[in-house]
mmCIF file of C-alpha atoms in Angstrom:
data_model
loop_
_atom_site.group_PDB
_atom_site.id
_atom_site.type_symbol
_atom_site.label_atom_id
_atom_site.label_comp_id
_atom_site.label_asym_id
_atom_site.label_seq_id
_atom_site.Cartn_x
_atom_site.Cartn_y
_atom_site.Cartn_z
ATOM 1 C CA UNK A 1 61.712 15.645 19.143
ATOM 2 C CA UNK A 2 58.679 17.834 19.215
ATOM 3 C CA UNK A 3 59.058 21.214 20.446
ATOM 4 C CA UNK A 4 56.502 22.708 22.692
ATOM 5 C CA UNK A 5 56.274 26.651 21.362
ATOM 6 C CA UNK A 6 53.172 27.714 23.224
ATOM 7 C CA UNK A 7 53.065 29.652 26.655
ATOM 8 C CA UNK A 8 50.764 27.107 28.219
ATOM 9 C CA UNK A 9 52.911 24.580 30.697
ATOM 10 C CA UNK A 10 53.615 21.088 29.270
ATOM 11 C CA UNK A 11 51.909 18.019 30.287
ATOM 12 C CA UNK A 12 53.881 15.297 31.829
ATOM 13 C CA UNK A 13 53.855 12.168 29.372
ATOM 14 C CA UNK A 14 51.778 10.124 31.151
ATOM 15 C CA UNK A 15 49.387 12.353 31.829
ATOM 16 C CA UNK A 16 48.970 12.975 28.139
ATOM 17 C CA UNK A 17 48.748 9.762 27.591
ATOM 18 C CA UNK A 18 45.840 9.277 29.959
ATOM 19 C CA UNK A 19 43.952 12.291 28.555
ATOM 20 C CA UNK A 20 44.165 10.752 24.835
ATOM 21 C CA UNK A 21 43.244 7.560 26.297
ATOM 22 C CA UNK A 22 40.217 8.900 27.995
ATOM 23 C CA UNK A 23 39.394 11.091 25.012
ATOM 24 C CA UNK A 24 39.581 8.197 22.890
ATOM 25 C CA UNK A 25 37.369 6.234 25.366
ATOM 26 C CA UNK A 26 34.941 8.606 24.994
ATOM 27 C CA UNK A 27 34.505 9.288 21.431
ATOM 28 C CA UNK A 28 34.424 5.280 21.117
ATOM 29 C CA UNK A 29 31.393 5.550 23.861
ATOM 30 C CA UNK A 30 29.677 8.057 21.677
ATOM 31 C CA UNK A 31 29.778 6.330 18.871
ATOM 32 C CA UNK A 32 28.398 2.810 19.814
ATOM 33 C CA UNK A 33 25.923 4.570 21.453
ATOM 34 C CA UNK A 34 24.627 6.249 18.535
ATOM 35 C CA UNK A 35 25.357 2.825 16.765
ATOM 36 C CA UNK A 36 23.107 1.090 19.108
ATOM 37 C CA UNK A 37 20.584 4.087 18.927
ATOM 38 C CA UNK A 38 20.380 3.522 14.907
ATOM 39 C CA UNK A 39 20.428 -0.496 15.507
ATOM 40 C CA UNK A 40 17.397 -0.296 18.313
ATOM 41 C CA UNK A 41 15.233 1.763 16.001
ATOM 42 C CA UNK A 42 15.800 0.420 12.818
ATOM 43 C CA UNK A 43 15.271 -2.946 14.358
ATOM 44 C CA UNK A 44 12.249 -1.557 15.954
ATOM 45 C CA UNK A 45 10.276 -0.798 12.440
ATOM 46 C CA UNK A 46 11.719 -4.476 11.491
ATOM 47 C CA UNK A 47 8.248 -6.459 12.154
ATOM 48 C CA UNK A 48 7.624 -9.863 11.756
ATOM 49 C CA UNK A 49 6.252 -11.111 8.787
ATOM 50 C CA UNK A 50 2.535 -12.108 10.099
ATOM 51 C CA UNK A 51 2.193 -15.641 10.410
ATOM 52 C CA UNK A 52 -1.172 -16.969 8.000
ATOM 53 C CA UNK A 53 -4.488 -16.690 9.100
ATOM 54 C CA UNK A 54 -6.359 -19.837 9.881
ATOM 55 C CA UNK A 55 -7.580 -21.423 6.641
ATOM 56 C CA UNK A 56 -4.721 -19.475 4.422
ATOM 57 C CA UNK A 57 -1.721 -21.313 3.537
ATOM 58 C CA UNK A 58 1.730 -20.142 0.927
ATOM 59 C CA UNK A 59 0.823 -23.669 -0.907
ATOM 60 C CA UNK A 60 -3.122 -23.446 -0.549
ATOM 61 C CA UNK A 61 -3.342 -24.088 -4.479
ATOM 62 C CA UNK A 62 -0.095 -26.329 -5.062
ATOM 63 C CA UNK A 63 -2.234 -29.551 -6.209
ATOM 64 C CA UNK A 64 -5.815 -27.168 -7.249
ATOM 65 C CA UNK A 65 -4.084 -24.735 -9.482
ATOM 66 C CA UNK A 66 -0.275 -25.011 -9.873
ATOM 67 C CA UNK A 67 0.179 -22.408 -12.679
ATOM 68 C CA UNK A 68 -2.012 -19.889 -10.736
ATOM 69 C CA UNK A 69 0.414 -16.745 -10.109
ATOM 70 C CA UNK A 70 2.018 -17.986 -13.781
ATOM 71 C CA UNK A 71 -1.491 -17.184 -15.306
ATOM 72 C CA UNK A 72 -2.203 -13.679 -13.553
ATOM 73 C CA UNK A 73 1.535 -12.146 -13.572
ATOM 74 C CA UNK A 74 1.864 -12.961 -17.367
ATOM 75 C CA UNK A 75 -1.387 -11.603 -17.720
ATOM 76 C CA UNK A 76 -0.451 -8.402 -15.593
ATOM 77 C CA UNK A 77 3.029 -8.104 -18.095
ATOM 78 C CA UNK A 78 0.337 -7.345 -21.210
ATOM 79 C CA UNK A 79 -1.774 -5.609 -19.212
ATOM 80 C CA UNK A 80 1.127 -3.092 -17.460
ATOM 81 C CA UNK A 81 2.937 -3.081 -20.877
ATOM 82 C CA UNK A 82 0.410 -1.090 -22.532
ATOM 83 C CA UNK A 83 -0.924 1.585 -19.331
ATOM 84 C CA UNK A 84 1.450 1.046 -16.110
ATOM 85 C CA UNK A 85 -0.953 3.103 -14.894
ATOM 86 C CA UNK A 86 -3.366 0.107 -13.985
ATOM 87 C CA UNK A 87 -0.833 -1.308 -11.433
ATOM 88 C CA UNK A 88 -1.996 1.459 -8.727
ATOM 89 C CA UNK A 89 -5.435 1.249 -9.721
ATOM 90 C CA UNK A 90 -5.579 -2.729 -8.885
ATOM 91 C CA UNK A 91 -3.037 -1.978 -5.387
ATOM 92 C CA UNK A 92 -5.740 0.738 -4.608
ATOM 93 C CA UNK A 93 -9.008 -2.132 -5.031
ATOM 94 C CA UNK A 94 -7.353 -4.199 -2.746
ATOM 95 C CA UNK A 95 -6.794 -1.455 -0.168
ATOM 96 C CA UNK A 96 -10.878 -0.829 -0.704
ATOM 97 C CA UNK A 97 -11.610 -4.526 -0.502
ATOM 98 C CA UNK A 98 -9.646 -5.329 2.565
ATOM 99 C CA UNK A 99 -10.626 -2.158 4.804
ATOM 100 C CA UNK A 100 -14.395 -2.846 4.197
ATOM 101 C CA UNK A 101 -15.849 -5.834 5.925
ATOM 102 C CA UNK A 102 -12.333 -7.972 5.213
ATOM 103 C CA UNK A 103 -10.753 -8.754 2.237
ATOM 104 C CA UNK A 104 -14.063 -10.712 0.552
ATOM 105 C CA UNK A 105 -14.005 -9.229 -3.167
ATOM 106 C CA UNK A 106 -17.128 -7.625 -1.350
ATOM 107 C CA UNK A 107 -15.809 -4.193 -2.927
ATOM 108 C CA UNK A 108 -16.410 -6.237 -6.890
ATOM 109 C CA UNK A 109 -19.962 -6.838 -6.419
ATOM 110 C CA UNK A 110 -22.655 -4.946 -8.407
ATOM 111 C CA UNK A 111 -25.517 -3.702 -6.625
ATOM 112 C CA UNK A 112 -28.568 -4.890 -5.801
ATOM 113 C CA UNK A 113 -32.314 -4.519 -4.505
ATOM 114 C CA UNK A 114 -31.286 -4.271 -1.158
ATOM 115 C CA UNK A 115 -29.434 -1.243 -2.363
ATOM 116 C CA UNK A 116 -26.137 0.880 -3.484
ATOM 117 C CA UNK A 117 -22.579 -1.508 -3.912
ATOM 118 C CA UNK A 118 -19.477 -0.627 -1.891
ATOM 119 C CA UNK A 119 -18.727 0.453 -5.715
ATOM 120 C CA UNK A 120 -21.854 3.047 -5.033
ATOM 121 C CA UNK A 121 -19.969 4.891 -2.047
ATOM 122 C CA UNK A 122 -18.091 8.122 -2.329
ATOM 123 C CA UNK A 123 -14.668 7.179 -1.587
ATOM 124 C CA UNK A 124 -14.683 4.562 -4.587
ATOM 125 C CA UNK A 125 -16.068 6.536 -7.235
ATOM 126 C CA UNK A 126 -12.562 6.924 -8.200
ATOM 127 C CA UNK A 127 -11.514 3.237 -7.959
ATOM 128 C CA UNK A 128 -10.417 2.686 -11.836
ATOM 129 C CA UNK A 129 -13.139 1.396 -13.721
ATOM 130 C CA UNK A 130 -10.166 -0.735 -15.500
ATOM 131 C CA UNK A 131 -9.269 -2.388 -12.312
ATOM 132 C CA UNK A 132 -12.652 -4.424 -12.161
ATOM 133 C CA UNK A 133 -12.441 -5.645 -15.830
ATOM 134 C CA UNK A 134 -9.223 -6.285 -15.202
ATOM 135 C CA UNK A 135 -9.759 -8.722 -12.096
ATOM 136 C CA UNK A 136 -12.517 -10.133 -14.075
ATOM 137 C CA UNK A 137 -10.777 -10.924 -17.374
ATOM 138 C CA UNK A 138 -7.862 -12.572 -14.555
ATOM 139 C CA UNK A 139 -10.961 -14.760 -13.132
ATOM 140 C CA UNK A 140 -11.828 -15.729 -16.254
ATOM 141 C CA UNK A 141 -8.415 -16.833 -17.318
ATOM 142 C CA UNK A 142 -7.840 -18.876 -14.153
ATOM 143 C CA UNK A 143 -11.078 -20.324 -13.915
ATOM 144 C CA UNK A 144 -10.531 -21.887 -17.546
ATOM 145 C CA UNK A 145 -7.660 -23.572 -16.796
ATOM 146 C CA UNK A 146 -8.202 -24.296 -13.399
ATOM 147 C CA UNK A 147 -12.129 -24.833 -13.231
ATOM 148 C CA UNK A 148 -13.807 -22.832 -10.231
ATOM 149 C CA UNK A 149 -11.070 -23.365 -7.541
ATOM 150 C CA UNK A 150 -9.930 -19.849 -7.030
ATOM 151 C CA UNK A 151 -11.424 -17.246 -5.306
ATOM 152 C CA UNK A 152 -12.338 -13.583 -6.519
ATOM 153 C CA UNK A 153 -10.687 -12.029 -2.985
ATOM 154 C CA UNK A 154 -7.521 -14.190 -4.074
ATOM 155 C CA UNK A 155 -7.500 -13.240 -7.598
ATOM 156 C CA UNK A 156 -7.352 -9.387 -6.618
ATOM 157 C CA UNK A 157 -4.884 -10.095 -3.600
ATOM 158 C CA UNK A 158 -2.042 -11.400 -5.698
ATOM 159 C CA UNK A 159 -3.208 -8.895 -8.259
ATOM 160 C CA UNK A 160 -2.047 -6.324 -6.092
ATOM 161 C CA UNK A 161 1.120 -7.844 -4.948
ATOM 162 C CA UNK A 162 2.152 -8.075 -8.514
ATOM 163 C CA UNK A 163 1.395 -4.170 -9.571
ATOM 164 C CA UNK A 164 3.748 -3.567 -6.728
ATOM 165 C CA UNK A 165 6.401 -6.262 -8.461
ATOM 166 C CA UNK A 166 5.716 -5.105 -11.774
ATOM 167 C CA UNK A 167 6.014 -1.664 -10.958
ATOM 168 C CA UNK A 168 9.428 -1.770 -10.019
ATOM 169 C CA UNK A 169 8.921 -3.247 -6.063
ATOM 170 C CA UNK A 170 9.539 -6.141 -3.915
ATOM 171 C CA UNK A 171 8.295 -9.836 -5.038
ATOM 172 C CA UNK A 172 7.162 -11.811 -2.096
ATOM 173 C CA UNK A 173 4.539 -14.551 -1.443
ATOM 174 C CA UNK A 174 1.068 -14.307 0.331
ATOM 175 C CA UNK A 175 -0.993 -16.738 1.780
ATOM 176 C CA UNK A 176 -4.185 -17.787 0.022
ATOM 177 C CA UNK A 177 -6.994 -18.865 0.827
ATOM 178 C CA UNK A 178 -9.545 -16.349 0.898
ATOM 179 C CA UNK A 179 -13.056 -16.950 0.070
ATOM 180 C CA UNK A 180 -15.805 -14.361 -1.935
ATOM 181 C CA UNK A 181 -18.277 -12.686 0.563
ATOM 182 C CA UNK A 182 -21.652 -12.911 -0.022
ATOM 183 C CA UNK A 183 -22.924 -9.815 0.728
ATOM 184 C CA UNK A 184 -21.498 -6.021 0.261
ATOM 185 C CA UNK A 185 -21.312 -3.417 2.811
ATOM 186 C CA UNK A 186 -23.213 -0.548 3.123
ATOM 187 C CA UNK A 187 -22.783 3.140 2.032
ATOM 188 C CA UNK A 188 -22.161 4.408 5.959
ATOM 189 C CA UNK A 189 -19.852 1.061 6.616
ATOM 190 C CA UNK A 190 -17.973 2.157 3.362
ATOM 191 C CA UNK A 191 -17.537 5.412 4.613
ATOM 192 C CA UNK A 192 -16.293 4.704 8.143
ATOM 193 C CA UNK A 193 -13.847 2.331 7.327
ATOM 194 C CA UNK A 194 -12.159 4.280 4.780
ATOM 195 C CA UNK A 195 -10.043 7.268 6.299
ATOM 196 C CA UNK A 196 -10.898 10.377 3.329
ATOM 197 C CA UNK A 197 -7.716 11.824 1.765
ATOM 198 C CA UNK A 198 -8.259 14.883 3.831
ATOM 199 C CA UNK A 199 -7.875 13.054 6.981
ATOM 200 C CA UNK A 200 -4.782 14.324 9.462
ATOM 201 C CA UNK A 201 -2.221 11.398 10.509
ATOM 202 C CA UNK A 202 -4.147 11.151 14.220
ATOM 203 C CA UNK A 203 -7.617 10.191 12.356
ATOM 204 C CA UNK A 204 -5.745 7.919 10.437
ATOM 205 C CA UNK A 205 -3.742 6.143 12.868
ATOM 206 C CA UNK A 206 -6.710 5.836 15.076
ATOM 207 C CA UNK A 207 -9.061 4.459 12.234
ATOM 208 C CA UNK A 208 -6.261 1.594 11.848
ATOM 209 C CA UNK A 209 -5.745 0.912 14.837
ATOM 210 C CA UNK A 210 -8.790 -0.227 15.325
ATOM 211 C CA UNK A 211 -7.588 -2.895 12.871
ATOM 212 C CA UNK A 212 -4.402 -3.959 14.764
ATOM 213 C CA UNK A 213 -1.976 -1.540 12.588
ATOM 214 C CA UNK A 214 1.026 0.111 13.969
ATOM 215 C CA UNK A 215 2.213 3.559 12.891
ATOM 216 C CA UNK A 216 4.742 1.788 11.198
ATOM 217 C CA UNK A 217 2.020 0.020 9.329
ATOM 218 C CA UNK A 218 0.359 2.959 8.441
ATOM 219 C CA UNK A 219 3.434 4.788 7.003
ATOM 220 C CA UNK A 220 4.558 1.299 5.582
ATOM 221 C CA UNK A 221 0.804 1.031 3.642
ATOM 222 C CA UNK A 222 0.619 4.795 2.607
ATOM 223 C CA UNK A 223 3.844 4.587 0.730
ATOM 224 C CA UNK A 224 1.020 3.085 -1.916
ATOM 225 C CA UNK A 225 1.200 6.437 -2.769
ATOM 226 C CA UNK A 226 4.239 5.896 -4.591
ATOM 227 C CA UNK A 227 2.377 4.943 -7.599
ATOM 228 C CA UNK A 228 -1.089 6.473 -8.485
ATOM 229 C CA UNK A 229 -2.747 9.695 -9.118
ATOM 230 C CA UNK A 230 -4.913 12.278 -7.097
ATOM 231 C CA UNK A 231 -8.202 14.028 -7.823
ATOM 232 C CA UNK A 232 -8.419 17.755 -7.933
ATOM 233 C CA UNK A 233 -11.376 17.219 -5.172
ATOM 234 C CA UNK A 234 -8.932 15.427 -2.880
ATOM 235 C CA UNK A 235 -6.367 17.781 -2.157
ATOM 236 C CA UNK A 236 -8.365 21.152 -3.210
ATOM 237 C CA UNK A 237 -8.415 21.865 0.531
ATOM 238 C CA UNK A 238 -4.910 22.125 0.416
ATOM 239 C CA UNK A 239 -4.506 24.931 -2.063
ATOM 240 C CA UNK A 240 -7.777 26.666 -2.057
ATOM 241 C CA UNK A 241 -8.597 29.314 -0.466
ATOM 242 C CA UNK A 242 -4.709 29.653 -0.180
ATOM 243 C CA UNK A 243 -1.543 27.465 -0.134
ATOM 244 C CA UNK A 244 -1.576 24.881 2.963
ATOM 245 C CA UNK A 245 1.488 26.259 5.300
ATOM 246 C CA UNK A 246 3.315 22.297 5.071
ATOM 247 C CA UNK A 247 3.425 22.711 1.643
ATOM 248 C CA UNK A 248 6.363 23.132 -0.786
ATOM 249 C CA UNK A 249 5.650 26.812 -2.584
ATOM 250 C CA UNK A 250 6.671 25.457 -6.034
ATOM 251 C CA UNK A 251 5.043 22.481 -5.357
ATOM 252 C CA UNK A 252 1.800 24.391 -4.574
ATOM 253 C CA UNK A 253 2.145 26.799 -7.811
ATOM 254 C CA UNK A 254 2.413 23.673 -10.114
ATOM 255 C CA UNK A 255 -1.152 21.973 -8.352
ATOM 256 C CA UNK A 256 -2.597 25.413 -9.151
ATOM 257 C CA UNK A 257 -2.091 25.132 -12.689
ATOM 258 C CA UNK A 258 -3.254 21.142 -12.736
ATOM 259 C CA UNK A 259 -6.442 22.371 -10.915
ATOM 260 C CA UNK A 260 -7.266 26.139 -11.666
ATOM 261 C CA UNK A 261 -10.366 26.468 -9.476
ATOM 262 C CA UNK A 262 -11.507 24.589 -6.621
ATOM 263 C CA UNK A 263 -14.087 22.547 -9.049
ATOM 264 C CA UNK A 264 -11.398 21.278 -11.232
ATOM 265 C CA UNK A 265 -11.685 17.622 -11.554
ATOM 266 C CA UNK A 266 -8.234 16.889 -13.228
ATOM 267 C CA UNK A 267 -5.712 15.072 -12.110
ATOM 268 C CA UNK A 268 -2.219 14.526 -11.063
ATOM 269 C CA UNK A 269 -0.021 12.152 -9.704
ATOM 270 C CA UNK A 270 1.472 11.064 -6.529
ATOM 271 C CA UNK A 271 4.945 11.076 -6.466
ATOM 272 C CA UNK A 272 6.402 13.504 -8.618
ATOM 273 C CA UNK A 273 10.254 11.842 -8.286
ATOM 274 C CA UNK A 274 8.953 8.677 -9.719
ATOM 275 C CA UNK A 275 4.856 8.817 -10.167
ATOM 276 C CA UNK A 276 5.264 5.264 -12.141
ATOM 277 C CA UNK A 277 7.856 3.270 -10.147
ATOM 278 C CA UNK A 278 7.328 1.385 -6.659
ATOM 279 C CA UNK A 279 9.646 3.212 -4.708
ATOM 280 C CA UNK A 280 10.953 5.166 -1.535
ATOM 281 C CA UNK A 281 10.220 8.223 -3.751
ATOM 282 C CA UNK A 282 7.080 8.914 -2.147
ATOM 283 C CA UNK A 283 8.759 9.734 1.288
ATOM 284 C CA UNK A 284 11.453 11.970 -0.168
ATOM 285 C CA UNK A 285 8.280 14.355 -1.140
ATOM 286 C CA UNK A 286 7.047 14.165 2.409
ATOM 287 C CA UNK A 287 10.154 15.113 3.457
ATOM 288 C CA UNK A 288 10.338 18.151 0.591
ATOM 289 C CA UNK A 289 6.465 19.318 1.821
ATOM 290 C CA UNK A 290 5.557 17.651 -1.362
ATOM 291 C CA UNK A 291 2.953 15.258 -0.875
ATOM 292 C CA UNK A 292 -0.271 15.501 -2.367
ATOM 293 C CA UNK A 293 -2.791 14.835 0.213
ATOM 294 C CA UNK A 294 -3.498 16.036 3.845
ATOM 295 C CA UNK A 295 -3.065 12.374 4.557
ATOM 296 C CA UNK A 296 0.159 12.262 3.278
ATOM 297 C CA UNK A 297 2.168 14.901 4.187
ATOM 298 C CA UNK A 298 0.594 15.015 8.101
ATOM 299 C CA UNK A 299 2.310 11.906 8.204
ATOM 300 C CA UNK A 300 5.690 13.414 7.898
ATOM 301 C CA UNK A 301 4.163 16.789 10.330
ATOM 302 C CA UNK A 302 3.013 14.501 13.015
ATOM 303 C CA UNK A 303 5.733 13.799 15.439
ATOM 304 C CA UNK A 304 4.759 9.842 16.066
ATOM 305 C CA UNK A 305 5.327 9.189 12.261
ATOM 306 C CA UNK A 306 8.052 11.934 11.440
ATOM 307 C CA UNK A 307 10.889 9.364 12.323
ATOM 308 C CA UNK A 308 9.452 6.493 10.322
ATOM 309 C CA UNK A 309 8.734 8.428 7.183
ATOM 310 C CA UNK A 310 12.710 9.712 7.538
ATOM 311 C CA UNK A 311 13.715 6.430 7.766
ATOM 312 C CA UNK A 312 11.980 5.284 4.948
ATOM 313 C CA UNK A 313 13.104 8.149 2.777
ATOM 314 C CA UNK A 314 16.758 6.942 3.428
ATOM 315 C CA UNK A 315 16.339 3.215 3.254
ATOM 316 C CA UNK A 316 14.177 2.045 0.942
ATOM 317 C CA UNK A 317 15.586 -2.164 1.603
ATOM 318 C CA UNK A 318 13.577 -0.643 5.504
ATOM 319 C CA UNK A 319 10.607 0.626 3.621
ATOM 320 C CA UNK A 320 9.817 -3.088 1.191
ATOM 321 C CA UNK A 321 10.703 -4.999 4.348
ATOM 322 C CA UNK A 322 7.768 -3.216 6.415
ATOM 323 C CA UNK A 323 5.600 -2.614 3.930
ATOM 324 C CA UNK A 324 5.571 -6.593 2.484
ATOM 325 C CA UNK A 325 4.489 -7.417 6.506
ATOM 326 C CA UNK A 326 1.896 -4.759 6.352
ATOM 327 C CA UNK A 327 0.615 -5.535 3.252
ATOM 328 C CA UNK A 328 0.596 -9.689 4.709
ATOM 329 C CA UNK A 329 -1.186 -8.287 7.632
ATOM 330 C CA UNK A 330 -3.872 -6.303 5.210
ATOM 331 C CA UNK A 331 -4.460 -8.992 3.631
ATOM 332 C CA UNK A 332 -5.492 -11.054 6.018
ATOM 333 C CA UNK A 333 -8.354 -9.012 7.661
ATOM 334 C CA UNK A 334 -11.352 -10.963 8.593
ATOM 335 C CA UNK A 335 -10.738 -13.432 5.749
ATOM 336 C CA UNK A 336 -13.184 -15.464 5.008
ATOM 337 C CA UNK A 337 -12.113 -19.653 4.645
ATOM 338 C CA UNK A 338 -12.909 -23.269 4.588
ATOM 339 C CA UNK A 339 -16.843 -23.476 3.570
ATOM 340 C CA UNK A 340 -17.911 -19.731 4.573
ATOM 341 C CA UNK A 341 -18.377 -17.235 1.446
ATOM 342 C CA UNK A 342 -17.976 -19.050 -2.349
ATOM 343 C CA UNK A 343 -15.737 -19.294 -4.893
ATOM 344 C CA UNK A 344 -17.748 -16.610 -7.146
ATOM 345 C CA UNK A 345 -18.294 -17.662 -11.358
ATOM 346 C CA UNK A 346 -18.517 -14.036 -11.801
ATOM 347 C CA UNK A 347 -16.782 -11.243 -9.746
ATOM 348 C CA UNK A 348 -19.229 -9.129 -9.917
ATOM 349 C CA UNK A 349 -22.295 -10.697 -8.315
ATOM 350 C CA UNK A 350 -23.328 -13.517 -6.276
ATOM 351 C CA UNK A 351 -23.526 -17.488 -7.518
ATOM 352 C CA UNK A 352 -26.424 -18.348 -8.524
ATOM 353 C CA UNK A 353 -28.540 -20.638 -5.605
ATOM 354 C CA UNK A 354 -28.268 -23.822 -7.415
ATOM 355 C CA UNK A 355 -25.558 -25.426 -5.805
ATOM 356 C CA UNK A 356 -25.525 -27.989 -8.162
ATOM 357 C CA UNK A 357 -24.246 -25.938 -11.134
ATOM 358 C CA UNK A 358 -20.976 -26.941 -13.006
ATOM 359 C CA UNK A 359 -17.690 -25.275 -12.742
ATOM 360 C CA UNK A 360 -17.029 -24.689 -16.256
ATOM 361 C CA UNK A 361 -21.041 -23.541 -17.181
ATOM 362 C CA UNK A 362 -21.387 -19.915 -17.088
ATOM 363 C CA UNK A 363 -24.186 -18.358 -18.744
ATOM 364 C CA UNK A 364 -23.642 -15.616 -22.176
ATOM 365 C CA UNK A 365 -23.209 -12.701 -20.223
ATOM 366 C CA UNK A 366 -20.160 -14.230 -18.445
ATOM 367 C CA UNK A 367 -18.935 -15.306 -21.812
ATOM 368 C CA UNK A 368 -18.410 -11.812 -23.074
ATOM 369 C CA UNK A 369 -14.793 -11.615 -22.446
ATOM 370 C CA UNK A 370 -14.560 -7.594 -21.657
ATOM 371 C CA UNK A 371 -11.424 -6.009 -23.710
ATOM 372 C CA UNK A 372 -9.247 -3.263 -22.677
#
């Protein structure tokens, strides 16, 4: 039998009983209702995958060109093998291509005598010159053993989704479909539809919006960023004149060394846990006041994405699950299908006006297969 040794009086049995009872009641309460808190807002970033666009179909080339992905992931394999580094530059064209004017290859073309390409406008100057004779070489591959069936936009769509696979992230499926725009934006449409590094998380999220994307979209799409490098010019207003306040001081010391004046045009990358794997990485260095650009880290500062960025950084299953829908929904902005746009011979410009020309005939320049 227990002995009661203190000065305070004794509770009757029952009474003890009750209190343990009601204790145990409580901490039971508690903690399914932090269990249902966690549920409710995990489930909450859980979005639907987006159902395809009319005209784009998981099976569109099934009969036209069975051995489509085949072609362009074993192509990717050689490609990655020899610079990983390409795999962010070809997930970055598609970003360009889909923001401006849909996702149309628009962002491929050359320009013209009506004036500057998409290719022309400030915010793709740093687009990876690779990327394009990368998509092209991919066209060229496909189009041989499939004649002229596949589209340019489609062709740099799954092009992306498998830098993200071969990089280390989730394989899924997209719907295809697409069809190459015949015309490019211009210079000022460029620029307006594609949010500069240095914008804060409210420009951004506004600027998508516009778009139909969610703040978990946004955070879902910028984790991108988890492969890729940075310009000295896009995040020099973050440690010139002095050290941006939401940045990490080490972090800052090191970006003063890559870029030792506020001209420097080097370069650095991304994610410094994991700059060439498709990770959750990227939100661990919000979360350390470690990402690169202003639109980064204000994503992590601003309290309507704080939570989602958190979440990320601890579940990174959360993070491919949102950002595959995201990336679905991206991909899907005012596509073009059926008999709008072309199939394009050559990414780079526009077919030629005879209508009556042959799949398989493409003139000498086209036959110059471009090396890497």
């Amino acid at each position: 039998m227990a002995i009661n040794t203190s000065h305070e009086p004794q509770a009757p049995t029952h009474k003890l009983i009750f209190m343990a009872m009601a204790f145990s009641k409580a901490s039971c309460q508690s903690t399914l209702i932090f269990a249902l808190f966690l549920l409710c807002n995990l489930r909450a970033l859980e979005a639907q995958t987006p159902a395809p666009a009319p005209g784009l179909s998981y099976t569109f080339y099934r009969t036209t060109c069975p051995n489509l992905e085949t072609i362009i992931r074993q192509q990717l394999q050689t490609v990655f093998a020899s610079d990983i580094g390409q795999a962010a530059g070809l997930l970055r064209l598609h970003f360009h291509d889909c923001f401006v004017q849909g996702c149309d290859a628009s962002v491929l073309l050359d320009g013209s005598a009506s004036g500057p390409s998409e290719k022309d406008a400030p915010p793709n100057l740093t687009l990876r010159a690779q990327a394009f004779v990368i998509i092209e070489n991919l066209r060229r591959l496909v189009h041989n053993a499939c004649n002229r069936t596949v589209s340019c936009a489609d062709i740099t769509a799954l092009a992306a989704r498998d830098a993200v696979f071969l990089s280390g992230g989730p394989n899924y499926s997209i719907p295809l479909g697409r069809r190459d725009g015949l015309t490019f934006a211009t210079v000022n449409v460029t620029l307006a539809n594609l949010p500069p590094p240095t914008a804060n998380a409210s420009t951004i999220l506004s600027s998508l919006a516009l778009k139909g994307f969610t703040p978990t979209d946004v955070v879902s799409l910028s984790g991108g960023h988890t492969i890729g490098i940075g310009h000295c010019g896009s995040f020099n207003n973050r440690i010139y004149p002095s050290r941006d306040p939401s940045m990490d001081q080490t972090f800052f010391n090191n970006l003063r060394l890559t870029c030792p004046t506020n001209t420097s045009n080097n370069t650095t990358v991304l994610d410094i846990r994991s700059p060439n794997v498709f990770d959750n990485k990227y939100y661990v260095d919000l979360m350390n006041r470690q990402g690169l650009f202003t639109s980064d880290q204000d994503l992590y500062t601003d309290s309507r994405t704080r939570t989602i960025v958190t979440n990320f950084a601890v579940n990174q299953t959360l993070f491919y699950q949102n950002f595959i829908n995201a990336m679905i929904k991206m991909g899907q902005l005012n596509v073009l299908t059926g008999t709008q746009g072309e199939i394009r011979a050559n990414c780079s410009r526009r077919n030629s006006n005879d209508l009556f020309i042959l799949p398989t005939m493409e003139n000498d320049q086209d036959e110059k297969v471009a090396s890497y």
